[in-house]
C-alpha angles and dihedrals in degrees: 000000000000092000096044114146094356113107097194089052094045090051092047093051091048093051088048092052095048093048093046085067092056107089092197091066112074116249120258133217102267091187090054094047093049089048093053095045090051089051092052089048092051091049094049090049093047087049091049092047092045092051088049095050089045095054091043088054094049092049092050091049091049094045087048090051093049089050090048095052092043091051089048093052093048091044090052092056107270107145114240090231091060090042093055089046090058092041099044090225134088119261118214 
């Protein structure tokens, strides 16, 4: 489950599983390995969430900026029809 949908993690887990059957290879600390793997997954998830939040914030800021500019142009007397022509979108 921890390696779900991650090819690199699946490969590592399969290799560890195979090597753990080989008695000539020293045993490893399974608990430590799992803790490291869980920490890596948590870091990846946090990074992914932060990137999504950043993109959402940027998009919200851009959209607000566009709305502010449109409102300023309209309040300064630009007809909605003319503004609509420049933006290629209807202005309500």
